[in-house]
Amino acid sequence: MEKILIANRGEIALRIMRTAQKMGIKTVAVYSDADREAPHVRFADEAVHIGNSPSTESYLNMDKIVEAALKTKAQGIHPGYGFLSENAVFAQLVADNGITFVGPKPHAIRVMGDKLAAKEAVKGYNIPMVPGIEESITEISVAQKISKQIGFPILIKASAGGGGKGMRVVQQLSELPDQMERAISEAEAAFGNGAVFIEKYIESPRHIEIQVLADTHGNIFHLFERECSIQRRHQKVVEEAPSAVLTPKIRDAMGKAAIKVAKACDYVGAGTVEFLLDSDKNFYFLEMNTRLQVEHPVTELITGIDLVEQQIKIARNEKLAFSQQDLSIKGHALEVRVYAEDPLDNFLPSMGNLETYKRPKGKGIRLDDGFEEGMTIPMYYDPMLAKLITYGQDRDEAIQLMIQAISEYKIKGISTTLPFGKFVCEHKAFTSGEFDTHFVKKYYTPELLHQQYAQEREIAAMVGLKLFLEHKDILKVPDRENSNWPLKRTK
Ligand code: MV4
């Protein structure tokens, strides 16, 4: 593979291109109208315009992307995350055109994209599963019988769902018929597939995922876990590796289970196996993500392995050049996602121009971003601007570095979730490691962020007053009549 096309944009397109460049592979960018001037376009060796700004007319347009690869003679396509990365039809189309899809085979994408098919595939591999059923249910009477067996609360999930879409918690039997009906019609509307199933609802879980790498020669290894419990409405906010709560024994057991899940679907490439960990530290397989994940950098930092490099090598049919015994965890890594959203205003998307954009720098700080000062954030795509990643010898060091890096990261012109990231890193429930997936719901209110600002304002006012008192003998305050100072606030 001497040339690859990156079917993505923003930070992940840049991140993939950097590794390709390091490996001596030429890169082809694709871009929409809104991204004509985007950094990923300028960074690539070649760039092909693929359509209008909406992603349905550009980054999701399979034919255009394959056409661009054929035209530029790219031998591989890396899909990044989101967009077409977990689309089995696209993976097949790429292969049918004689191009290498940098990712798993369509079969694995298809199986893991359907939660019931995934359960079916891993059956017989002795993988811990949440108590529940393995088939879709339509009959209320059947649902009632099963729910009574499992015990309330239960969770109704859509088979075609994932990432939290189409889930419903049912607290008691009387709510079941109504919730079932809604879940089915929601799944029908959202996915064109009304299949739903029931699981025991794990009330206060942690979300822990295992990174796996599988080559085409039958080697499958795991690269330990990422803790992803800090999320807001299924959008991850802070991730870290390793998890503060896994013992070597549980880590080993989860790693082995993840490898079995990968085996069960004949997995090739980099993949992530999601688990829930309950308050008694029992873990359960949830689903497998068949792509490179947003939060992959924390794994790279603690293992020293470039996951994109491994993806490309695997796609070239190379054998993994290490074994499970060679892998170990060194240090601790933390990632804060920076979204163009206002944490003081219900995380409303914040659009506008990056008037000021100053990056934090230094040892132990990695910033994966896709924007530059002066750029306008397009409204068509994901609101994630950047990922701020810190690496320290231990968890406390990574957290302190993160707090420092956030304060050095200057973004003006739009609101971002950086202050929210700081809030999390300073919170006792986070620093103590005692949190679950309900962290944000439990502890966050905009008022608490206001307080953070209030303190800063108070300090600024005190410094101002001190300077004034020190220098007031030489300060000249213009008298009103002759001043241009507006008497009324104009803004
Ligand atoms: C669950 C669960 C509790 N019990 N399944 C959400 C995303 C999707 N991957 C599965 N999810 C969940 N499945 C059972 N049986 C709770 C969640 C869940 C969750 C999981 C991980 C991270 C954040 C979450 C937020 C809400 C619910």
XYZ file of N, CA and C in Angstrom, residues 235-432:
594
model
N -22.738 10.639 25.197
C -21.597 11.288 24.562
C -20.462 11.271 25.597
N -19.363 10.613 25.233
C -18.265 10.513 26.195
C -17.616 11.875 26.402
N -17.175 12.117 27.620
C -16.614 13.421 27.975
C -15.146 13.299 28.375
N -14.875 12.352 29.285
C -13.510 12.100 29.751
C -13.279 10.587 29.682
N -12.153 10.204 29.121
C -11.784 8.786 29.082
C -10.387 8.636 29.672
N -10.109 7.438 30.156
C -8.764 7.233 30.691
C -8.339 5.778 30.553
N -7.036 5.592 30.634
C -6.471 4.247 30.641
C -5.239 4.262 31.548
N -5.051 3.300 32.417
C -6.008 2.225 32.701
C -7.162 2.725 33.563
N -8.128 1.852 33.844
C -9.223 2.203 34.739
C -8.700 2.192 36.173
N -9.248 3.094 36.980
C -8.795 3.184 38.378
C -9.256 1.993 39.216
N -10.188 1.208 38.706
C -10.773 0.152 39.554
C -10.466 -1.286 39.154
N -9.867 -1.503 37.995
C -9.614 -2.890 37.588
C -8.418 -3.478 38.322
N -8.592 -4.683 38.811
C -7.462 -5.416 39.380
C -6.802 -6.177 38.225
N -5.536 -6.557 38.387
C -4.888 -7.327 37.318
C -5.699 -8.565 36.925
N -6.349 -9.162 37.904
C -7.124 -10.378 37.650
C -8.348 -10.096 36.763
N -9.107 -9.027 37.110
C -10.287 -8.697 36.299
C -9.846 -8.241 34.904
N -8.771 -7.466 34.864
C -8.238 -6.977 33.578
C -7.903 -8.152 32.667
N -7.258 -9.135 33.232
C -6.859 -10.308 32.467
C -8.094 -11.067 31.969
N -9.084 -11.196 32.853
C -10.308 -11.919 32.476
C -11.072 -11.163 31.389
N -11.143 -9.838 31.519
C -11.845 -9.040 30.497
C -11.092 -9.100 29.167
N -9.779 -9.032 29.248
C -8.958 -9.111 28.030
C -9.190 -10.425 27.302
N -9.220 -11.498 28.074
C -9.432 -12.825 27.468
C -10.827 -12.919 26.852
N -11.817 -12.360 27.562
C -13.190 -12.372 27.032
C -13.269 -11.566 25.736
N -12.586 -10.411 25.709
C -12.605 -9.548 24.514
C -11.996 -10.281 23.317
N -10.927 -11.018 23.572
C -10.282 -11.773 22.487
C -11.240 -12.839 21.942
N -12.013 -13.434 22.848
C -12.982 -14.446 22.403
C -14.102 -13.824 21.562
N -14.505 -12.607 21.941
C -15.534 -11.912 21.156
C -15.006 -11.657 19.750
N -13.750 -11.217 19.675
C -13.139 -10.959 18.365
C -13.070 -12.239 17.539
N -12.708 -13.328 18.200
C -12.644 -14.632 17.525
C -14.013 -15.025 16.976
N -15.029 -14.774 17.809
C -16.384 -15.209 17.474
C -16.895 -14.589 16.174
N -16.382 -13.410 15.817
C -16.871 -12.790 14.575
C -15.774 -12.737 13.520
N -14.712 -13.510 13.745
C -13.632 -13.600 12.759
C -13.039 -12.211 12.497
N -12.745 -11.530 13.600
C -12.345 -10.126 13.520
C -10.939 -9.930 12.977
N -10.793 -8.870 12.191
C -9.480 -8.458 11.679
C -9.348 -6.948 11.851
N -8.240 -6.504 12.414
C -7.990 -5.071 12.562
C -8.054 -4.630 14.008
N -8.269 -3.326 14.199
C -8.404 -2.780 15.551
C -9.881 -2.719 15.899
N -10.243 -3.254 17.042
C -11.649 -3.233 17.458
C -11.752 -3.003 18.952
N -12.961 -2.680 19.394
C -13.165 -2.403 20.816
C -14.343 -3.200 21.335
N -14.103 -3.923 22.427
C -15.171 -4.713 23.030
C -15.634 -3.999 24.297
N -16.915 -3.623 24.313
C -17.489 -2.866 25.432
C -18.039 -3.797 26.502
N -17.756 -3.441 27.738
C -18.305 -4.187 28.870
C -18.944 -3.225 29.864
N -19.895 -3.753 30.626
C -20.367 -3.054 31.816
C -19.724 -3.745 33.007
N -19.323 -2.942 33.985
C -18.792 -3.493 35.230
C -19.754 -3.066 36.334
N -20.361 -4.032 37.028
C -21.326 -3.625 38.058
C -20.616 -3.304 39.378
N -21.388 -2.873 40.375
C -20.772 -2.396 41.619
C -20.071 -3.513 42.390
N -20.376 -4.780 42.035
C -19.646 -5.894 42.657
C -18.479 -6.362 41.786
N -18.170 -5.547 40.774
C -17.070 -5.838 39.840
C -17.282 -7.092 39.003
N -18.537 -7.426 38.746
C -18.832 -8.439 37.740
C -18.860 -7.707 36.406
N -18.304 -8.305 35.356
C -18.365 -7.643 34.054
C -19.221 -8.426 33.073
N -19.819 -7.688 32.134
C -20.713 -8.273 31.152
C -20.412 -7.697 29.780
N -20.396 -8.554 28.781
C -20.187 -8.096 27.403
C -21.402 -7.305 26.923
N -21.160 -6.136 26.353
C -22.248 -5.311 25.836
C -22.321 -5.357 24.317
N -21.276 -4.841 23.670
C -21.240 -4.821 22.214
C -19.817 -4.628 21.744
N -19.600 -4.806 20.464
C -18.260 -4.578 19.915
C -18.326 -3.474 18.879
N -17.401 -2.525 18.984
C -17.297 -1.463 17.985
C -16.205 -1.837 16.996
N -16.591 -1.871 15.742
C -15.693 -2.417 14.723
C -14.913 -1.328 13.987
N -14.422 -0.366 14.760
C -13.722 0.773 14.167
C -12.615 1.239 15.108
N -11.828 2.190 14.632
C -10.908 2.909 15.503
C -11.769 3.859 16.311
N -11.573 3.914 17.626
C -12.446 4.779 18.426
C -11.837 6.160 18.658
N -12.708 7.097 18.945
C -12.281 8.462 19.258
C -11.195 8.442 20.333
N -11.429 7.639 21.364
C -10.565 7.667 22.548
C -9.338 6.761 22.439
N -8.995 6.315 21.236
C -7.855 5.395 21.087
C -6.520 5.963 21.602
N -6.313 7.305 21.615
C -4.998 7.801 22.050
C -4.595 7.393 23.469
N -5.546 7.257 24.374
C -5.138 6.893 25.745
C -4.496 5.504 25.773
N -4.971 4.626 24.915
C -4.365 3.293 24.804
C -2.973 3.396 24.184
N -2.841 4.258 23.189
C -1.529 4.430 22.541
C -0.493 4.921 23.555
N -0.911 5.836 24.422
C 0.039 6.396 25.377
C 0.480 5.388 26.434
N -0.429 4.563 26.896
C -0.020 3.620 27.960
C 0.649 2.354 27.420
N 0.483 2.080 26.111
C 1.120 0.871 25.560
C 2.299 1.197 24.645
N 2.371 2.456 24.187
C 3.435 2.828 23.253
C 3.191 2.309 21.843
N 1.967 1.888 21.565
C 1.654 1.339 20.241
C 0.778 2.297 19.439
N 1.194 2.560 18.204
C 0.434 3.419 17.296
C -0.650 2.547 16.651
N -1.891 2.756 17.051
C -2.971 1.877 16.590
C -3.252 2.019 15.097
N -3.075 3.207 14.568
C -3.312 3.398 13.125
C -2.231 2.660 12.327
N -1.014 2.711 12.827
C 0.075 1.974 12.176
C -0.245 0.475 12.157
N -0.734 -0.028 13.277
C -1.098 -1.446 13.343
C -2.243 -1.762 12.383
N -3.224 -0.850 12.296
C -4.340 -1.077 11.367
C -3.831 -1.220 9.933
N -2.915 -0.341 9.579
C -2.401 -0.347 8.203
C -1.563 -1.605 7.948
N -0.741 -1.967 8.921
C 0.072 -3.179 8.766
C -0.814 -4.419 8.633
N -1.872 -4.459 9.456
C -2.805 -5.599 9.377
C -3.473 -5.637 8.004
N -3.849 -4.456 7.515
C -4.488 -4.377 6.193
C -3.533 -4.837 5.091
N -2.231 -4.701 5.348
C -1.225 -5.182 4.378
C -0.891 -6.654 4.608
N -1.696 -7.319 5.405
C -1.517 -8.750 5.720
C -0.257 -9.066 6.506
N 0.286 -8.068 7.179
C 1.475 -8.338 7.994
C 1.053 -8.993 9.307
N 1.971 -9.766 9.852
C 1.733 -10.367 11.167
C 1.983 -9.321 12.242
N 1.219 -9.358 13.315
C 1.509 -8.475 14.451
C 2.915 -8.810 14.946
N 3.715 -7.776 15.138
C 5.142 -7.994 15.435
C 5.433 -8.150 16.931
N 4.383 -8.340 17.734
C 4.572 -8.529 19.170
C 3.596 -9.598 19.631
N 3.750 -10.018 20.867
C 2.804 -10.994 21.412
C 2.162 -10.393 22.663
N 1.196 -11.098 23.219
C 0.502 -10.581 24.395
C 1.484 -10.305 25.541
N 2.480 -11.158 25.685
C 3.448 -11.000 26.785
C 4.290 -9.737 26.623
N 4.442 -9.277 25.397
C 5.244 -8.063 25.166
C 4.505 -6.803 25.594
N 3.182 -6.929 25.742
C 2.380 -5.734 26.029
C 2.263 -5.488 27.525
N 2.429 -4.226 27.915
C 2.208 -3.890 29.318
C 1.746 -2.440 29.439
N 1.203 -2.122 30.603
C 0.708 -0.773 30.852
C 1.810 0.040 31.495
N 2.101 1.185 30.885
C 3.091 2.070 31.504
C 2.451 3.454 31.660
N 2.339 3.919 32.901
C 1.805 5.244 33.167
C 0.289 5.304 33.076
N -0.202 6.524 32.983
C -1.651 6.742 32.983
C -1.997 7.852 31.997
N -3.034 7.651 31.224
C -3.427 8.657 30.227
C -4.877 9.065 30.416
N -5.129 10.336 30.121
C -6.456 10.919 30.302
C -6.817 11.680 29.028
N -8.073 11.604 28.617
C -8.511 12.376 27.452
C -9.755 13.178 27.802
N -9.709 14.458 27.470
C -10.901 15.301 27.595
C -11.327 15.694 26.194
N -12.570 15.435 25.877
C -13.075 15.824 24.558
C -13.527 17.280 24.603
N -13.103 18.039 23.616
C -13.472 19.448 23.548
C -14.550 19.617 22.472
N -15.755 19.871 22.923
C -16.867 20.074 21.994
C -17.180 21.566 21.865
N -17.638 21.964 20.697
C -18.106 23.331 20.506
C -19.545 23.398 21.019
N -19.671 23.328 22.334
C -20.988 23.354 22.990
C -20.864 24.202 24.242
N -21.986 24.776 24.650
C -21.963 25.645 25.830
C -22.425 24.884 27.073
N -21.493 24.546 27.951
C -21.882 23.783 29.147
C -22.774 24.579 30.097
N -22.814 25.913 29.908
C -23.680 26.734 30.760
C -25.087 26.839 30.188
N -25.236 26.425 28.935
C -26.545 26.539 28.290
C -26.966 25.187 27.714
N -27.053 24.214 28.615
C -27.553 22.890 28.239
C -26.793 22.243 27.074
N -25.512 22.564 26.961
C -24.644 21.994 25.927
C -25.158 22.263 24.519
N -25.748 23.409 24.334
C -26.214 23.830 23.019
C -25.006 24.008 22.100
N -25.115 23.555 20.853
C -23.989 23.749 19.922
C -23.642 25.234 19.817
N -22.337 25.508 19.824
C -21.885 26.890 19.752
C -21.174 27.087 18.427
N -21.760 27.911 17.582
C -21.207 28.101 16.244
C -20.457 29.416 16.185
N -19.507 29.479 15.294
C -18.818 30.744 15.112
C -17.390 30.564 14.663
N -16.634 31.609 14.908
C -15.280 31.692 14.404
C -14.287 31.507 15.557
N -13.225 30.748 15.311
C -12.192 30.554 16.321
C -11.283 31.785 16.342
N -11.740 32.833 17.019
C -10.986 34.094 17.029
C -9.609 33.917 17.653
N -9.593 33.233 18.775
C -8.317 32.902 19.414
C -8.249 31.395 19.538
N -7.106 30.830 19.179
C -6.932 29.390 19.344
C -5.479 29.117 19.678
N -5.216 29.016 20.974
C -3.840 28.791 21.456
C -3.769 27.428 22.127
N -2.891 26.600 21.575
C -2.792 25.218 22.070
C -1.873 25.099 23.291
N -2.245 24.247 24.225
C -1.313 23.949 25.326
C -0.207 23.044 24.781
N 0.976 23.214 25.300
C 2.105 22.397 24.815
C 2.926 21.912 25.999
N 3.724 20.908 25.760
C 4.652 20.463 26.805
C 4.704 18.972 26.949
N 5.599 18.528 27.798
C 5.791 17.106 28.029
C 4.515 16.513 28.633
N 4.108 15.392 28.096
C 2.928 14.719 28.613
C 1.618 15.273 28.088
N 1.700 16.215 27.130
C 0.462 16.763 26.565
C 0.380 16.406 25.083
N -0.732 15.807 24.694
C -0.994 15.523 23.278
C -2.322 16.175 22.922
N -2.331 16.845 21.788
C -3.573 17.473 21.349
C -3.880 16.988 19.946
N -4.983 16.295 19.787
C -5.435 15.859 18.464
C -6.567 16.788 18.059
N -6.288 17.679 17.136
C -7.329 18.619 16.720
C -7.360 18.772 15.206
N -8.355 19.486 14.725
C -8.509 19.614 13.277
C -8.864 21.021 12.843
N -8.560 21.992 13.707
C -8.904 23.376 13.394
C -7.724 24.296 13.646
N -7.810 25.475 13.095
C -6.779 26.480 13.339
C -7.421 27.826 13.645
N -6.616 28.693 14.250
C -7.105 30.032 14.594
C -7.692 30.713 13.351
N -8.808 31.371 13.531
C -9.428 32.108 12.428
C -10.456 31.308 11.649
N -10.467 29.995 11.856
C -11.406 29.164 11.087
C -12.819 29.225 11.648
N -13.779 29.038 10.775
C -15.171 28.938 11.210
C -15.500 27.458 11.370
N -16.179 27.139 12.458
C -16.562 25.745 12.692
C -17.806 25.449 11.848
N -17.704 24.514 10.901
C -18.898 24.227 10.095
C -19.998 23.583 10.941
N -21.227 23.930 10.636
C -22.357 23.430 11.437
C -22.843 22.060 10.968
N -22.247 21.553 9.933
C -22.776 20.327 9.330
C -22.341 19.042 10.024
N -21.278 19.123 10.798
C -20.675 17.882 11.296
C -20.666 17.821 12.821
N -20.029 16.763 13.313
C -19.878 16.551 14.739
C -19.280 17.788 15.421
N -19.796 18.148 16.594
C -19.287 19.359 17.255
C -17.963 19.172 18.001
N -17.323 18.001 17.869
C -16.066 17.813 18.586
C -14.923 18.542 17.874
N -14.295 19.465 18.602
C -13.209 20.270 18.027
C -11.864 19.587 18.176
N -11.659 18.970 19.314
C -10.331 18.467 19.640
C -10.405 17.468 20.780
N -9.311 16.745 20.931
C -9.153 15.852 22.084
C -7.862 16.267 22.774
N -7.997 16.606 24.031
C -6.833 16.979 24.823
C -6.449 15.757 25.653
N -5.218 15.311 25.475
C -4.789 14.064 26.110
C -3.539 14.334 26.947
N -3.548 13.838 28.177
C -2.349 13.991 28.999
C -1.862 12.622 29.459
N -0.569 12.576 29.710
C 0.068 11.326 30.090
C 1.017 11.570 31.257
N 0.848 10.817 32.326
C 1.722 10.957 33.487
C 2.149 9.600 34.008
N 3.011 9.624 35.006
C 3.466 8.361 35.592
C 2.339 7.654 36.319
N 1.464 8.453 36.904
C 0.302 7.854 37.563
C -0.936 8.722 37.298
N -2.058 8.271 37.845
C -3.335 8.920 37.573
C -3.343 10.370 38.047
N -2.833 10.613 39.265
C -2.825 11.972 39.806
C -2.032 12.925 38.921
N -0.905 12.438 38.433
C -0.079 13.287 37.570
C -0.814 13.611 36.265
N -1.471 12.624 35.687
C -2.221 12.849 34.435
C -3.353 13.852 34.675
N -4.010 13.767 35.831
C -5.115 14.678 36.144
C -4.582 16.104 36.337
N -3.495 16.247 37.098
C -2.927 17.582 37.327
C -2.468 18.218 36.026
N -1.839 17.408 35.169
C -1.406 17.897 33.860
C -2.605 18.359 33.036
N -3.704 17.620 33.152
C -4.903 17.963 32.388
C -5.464 19.316 32.851
N -5.526 19.508 34.148
C -6.059 20.763 34.689
C -5.189 21.936 34.223
N -3.888 21.706 34.249
C -2.949 22.738 33.793
C -3.105 22.985 32.284
N -3.193 21.921 31.518
C -3.316 22.055 30.055
C -4.604 22.768 29.681
N -5.688 22.474 30.397
C -6.965 23.141 30.110
C -6.823 24.640 30.338
N -6.110 25.011 31.413
C -5.982 26.442 31.697
C -5.090 27.148 30.669
N -4.207 26.401 30.026
C -3.341 27.005 29.008
C -3.960 27.001 27.612
N -5.052 26.284 27.472
C -5.723 26.129 26.168
C -6.666 27.314 26.017
N -6.371 28.225 25.086
C -7.186 29.437 24.956
C -8.036 29.378 23.690
N -9.338 29.288 23.891
C -10.255 29.300 22.756
C -11.241 30.437 22.936
N -11.272 31.365 21.981
C -12.250 32.451 22.040
C -13.017 32.519 20.740
N -14.252 33.005 20.822
C -15.103 33.109 19.643
C -16.267 32.135 19.715
N -16.045 31.013 20.367
C -17.117 30.045 20.583
C -17.007 29.482 21.994
N -18.127 28.953 22.483
C -18.090 28.272 23.785
C -17.613 26.850 23.573
N -16.866 26.342 24.539
C -16.447 24.946 24.467
C -16.689 24.251 25.803
N -16.537 22.951 25.773
C -16.734 22.173 26.995
C -15.456 22.071 27.832
N -14.428 22.857 27.505
C -13.188 22.816 28.302
C -13.426 23.069 29.798
N -14.200 24.105 30.175
C -14.446 24.316 31.611
C -15.158 23.130 32.265
N -15.991 22.473 31.485
C -16.696 21.280 31.972
C -15.691 20.143 32.218
N -14.723 20.015 31.305
C -13.660 19.027 31.481
C -12.874 19.284 32.751
N -12.624 20.559 33.025
C -11.902 20.936 34.246
C -12.747 20.582 35.476
N -14.033 20.878 35.379
C -14.950 20.539 36.468
C -14.852 19.050 36.818
N -14.871 18.216 35.799
C -14.789 16.771 36.038
C -13.459 16.411 36.710
N -12.358 16.954 36.146
C -11.025 16.593 36.656
C -10.802 17.043 38.092
N -11.532 18.050 38.525
C -11.352 18.562 39.887
C -12.339 17.950 40.878
N -13.317 17.222 40.356
C -14.363 16.695 41.232
C -13.861 15.509 42.060
N -14.254 15.499 43.319
C -13.776 14.468 44.234
C -14.186 13.063 43.777
N -15.397 12.968 43.254
C -15.844 11.649 42.797
C -14.964 11.141 41.654
N -14.448 12.068 40.866
C -13.560 11.645 39.779
C -12.156 11.342 40.295
N -11.609 12.263 41.098
C -10.227 12.067 41.559
C -10.106 10.830 42.464
N -11.174 10.525 43.186
C -11.134 9.350 44.058
C -11.296 8.055 43.262
